[in-house]
Amino acid sequence: MVPRPAPVPDPAPQAPPGLAEKMEVLLAWGKWGVLVCGVAGLFICAGQMAIGRKNRSAFAADGATGIPWVLGGLSLAATAAPIVGVFFK
């Protein structure tokens, strides 16, 4: 007869006392920073496309190919909390 190992404890996540509010502020600042970077990234892509319209088609193509990357980054930032939450349920 083989002895059964003791169950491994699996407590729910809990912030240290007094740290939850500070982390919420830090995460809010991070979200704001990603939003600003996303808007700036779309502006940069649009600028590249506008500048590269005449005789610089490669520059315009670089701007166009950057748009999915910017949108992908914004989408990942928007869904980061639910994605991480899946692993803690």
mmCIF file of C-alpha atoms in Angstrom:
data_model
loop_
_atom_site.group_PDB
_atom_site.id
_atom_site.type_symbol
_atom_site.label_atom_id
_atom_site.label_comp_id
_atom_site.label_asym_id
_atom_site.label_seq_id
_atom_site.Cartn_x
_atom_site.Cartn_y
_atom_site.Cartn_z
ATOM 1 C CA MET A 1 0.000 0.000 0.000
ATOM 2 C CA VAL A 2 1.435 3.347 -1.144
ATOM 3 C CA PRO A 3 0.876 6.333 1.155
ATOM 4 C CA ARG A 4 -1.000 9.263 -0.413
ATOM 5 C CA PRO A 5 0.830 12.592 -0.454
ATOM 6 C CA ALA A 6 -0.629 15.465 1.491
ATOM 7 C CA PRO A 7 -2.658 17.920 -0.615
ATOM 8 C CA VAL A 8 -0.808 21.031 -1.701
ATOM 9 C CA PRO A 9 -2.431 24.214 -0.342
ATOM 10 C CA ASP A 10 -3.901 26.511 -3.002
ATOM 11 C CA PRO A 11 -5.020 29.756 -1.365
ATOM 12 C CA ALA A 12 -6.748 32.529 -3.310
ATOM 13 C CA PRO A 13 -4.623 35.553 -4.261
ATOM 14 C CA GLN A 14 -4.603 38.227 -1.578
ATOM 15 C CA ALA A 15 -2.788 41.548 -1.525
ATOM 16 C CA PRO A 16 -0.614 42.414 1.460
ATOM 17 C CA PRO A 17 -2.266 44.877 3.840
ATOM 18 C CA GLY A 18 -2.215 48.422 2.479
ATOM 19 C CA LEU A 19 -0.823 47.421 -0.913
ATOM 20 C CA ALA A 20 -4.045 46.800 -2.890
ATOM 21 C CA GLU A 21 -4.849 50.488 -3.378
ATOM 22 C CA LYS A 22 -1.296 51.314 -4.442
ATOM 23 C CA MET A 23 -1.251 48.474 -6.967
ATOM 24 C CA GLU A 24 -4.581 49.599 -8.414
ATOM 25 C CA VAL A 25 -3.109 53.059 -8.953
ATOM 26 C CA LEU A 26 0.009 51.552 -10.536
ATOM 27 C CA LEU A 27 -2.079 49.361 -12.862
ATOM 28 C CA ALA A 28 -4.279 52.339 -13.777
ATOM 29 C CA TRP A 29 -1.176 54.328 -14.695
ATOM 30 C CA GLY A 30 0.044 51.394 -16.783
ATOM 31 C CA LYS A 31 -3.280 51.204 -18.634
ATOM 32 C CA TRP A 32 -3.157 54.933 -19.276
ATOM 33 C CA GLY A 33 0.413 54.627 -20.573
ATOM 34 C CA VAL A 34 -0.568 51.841 -22.968
ATOM 35 C CA LEU A 35 -3.498 53.932 -24.204
ATOM 36 C CA VAL A 36 -1.207 56.902 -24.871
ATOM 37 C CA CYS A 37 1.325 54.649 -26.635
ATOM 38 C CA GLY A 38 -1.453 53.119 -28.740
ATOM 39 C CA VAL A 39 -2.752 56.498 -29.884
ATOM 40 C CA ALA A 40 0.802 57.662 -30.599
ATOM 41 C CA GLY A 41 1.504 54.434 -32.511
ATOM 42 C CA LEU A 42 -1.555 54.931 -34.712
ATOM 43 C CA PHE A 43 -0.551 58.566 -35.325
ATOM 44 C CA ILE A 44 2.949 57.443 -36.313
ATOM 45 C CA CYS A 45 1.558 54.815 -38.694
ATOM 46 C CA ALA A 46 -0.780 57.381 -40.225
ATOM 47 C CA GLY A 47 2.089 59.834 -40.616
ATOM 48 C CA GLN A 48 4.250 57.230 -42.312
ATOM 49 C CA MET A 49 1.433 56.449 -44.719
ATOM 50 C CA ALA A 50 0.833 60.119 -45.483
ATOM 51 C CA ILE A 51 4.523 60.938 -45.956
ATOM 52 C CA GLY A 52 5.190 57.824 -48.015
ATOM 53 C CA ARG A 53 2.318 58.417 -50.404
ATOM 54 C CA LYS A 54 4.503 60.030 -53.081
ATOM 55 C CA ASN A 55 7.687 58.309 -54.268
ATOM 56 C CA ARG A 56 8.283 56.529 -50.934
ATOM 57 C CA SER A 57 5.920 53.583 -51.110
ATOM 58 C CA ALA A 58 8.089 51.430 -48.811
ATOM 59 C CA PHE A 59 7.709 54.047 -46.047
ATOM 60 C CA ALA A 60 3.920 54.004 -46.538
ATOM 61 C CA ALA A 61 3.913 50.202 -46.497
ATOM 62 C CA ASP A 62 5.853 50.214 -43.210
ATOM 63 C CA GLY A 63 3.182 52.472 -41.729
ATOM 64 C CA ALA A 64 0.392 50.208 -42.977
ATOM 65 C CA THR A 65 2.046 47.064 -41.634
ATOM 66 C CA GLY A 66 2.480 48.720 -38.239
ATOM 67 C CA ILE A 67 -1.258 49.168 -37.725
ATOM 68 C CA PRO A 68 -2.026 45.496 -36.909
ATOM 69 C CA TRP A 69 0.841 45.485 -34.391
ATOM 70 C CA VAL A 70 -0.518 48.570 -32.634
ATOM 71 C CA LEU A 71 -4.041 47.154 -32.606
ATOM 72 C CA GLY A 72 -2.711 43.820 -31.360
ATOM 73 C CA GLY A 73 -0.900 45.519 -28.490
ATOM 74 C CA LEU A 74 -3.989 47.506 -27.549
ATOM 75 C CA SER A 75 -6.135 44.360 -27.717
ATOM 76 C CA LEU A 76 -3.721 42.477 -25.485
ATOM 77 C CA ALA A 77 -3.705 45.326 -22.963
ATOM 78 C CA ALA A 78 -7.505 45.457 -22.979
ATOM 79 C CA THR A 79 -7.822 41.723 -22.346
ATOM 80 C CA ALA A 80 -4.830 41.257 -20.023
ATOM 81 C CA ALA A 81 -6.830 41.127 -16.786
ATOM 82 C CA PRO A 82 -9.383 38.563 -18.041
ATOM 83 C CA ILE A 83 -6.607 36.411 -19.546
ATOM 84 C CA VAL A 84 -4.669 36.356 -16.273
ATOM 85 C CA GLY A 85 -7.915 35.803 -14.343
ATOM 86 C CA VAL A 86 -8.485 32.535 -16.217
ATOM 87 C CA PHE A 87 -5.430 31.022 -14.553
ATOM 88 C CA PHE A 88 -6.551 31.905 -11.016
ATOM 89 C CA LYS A 89 -10.049 30.414 -11.085
#
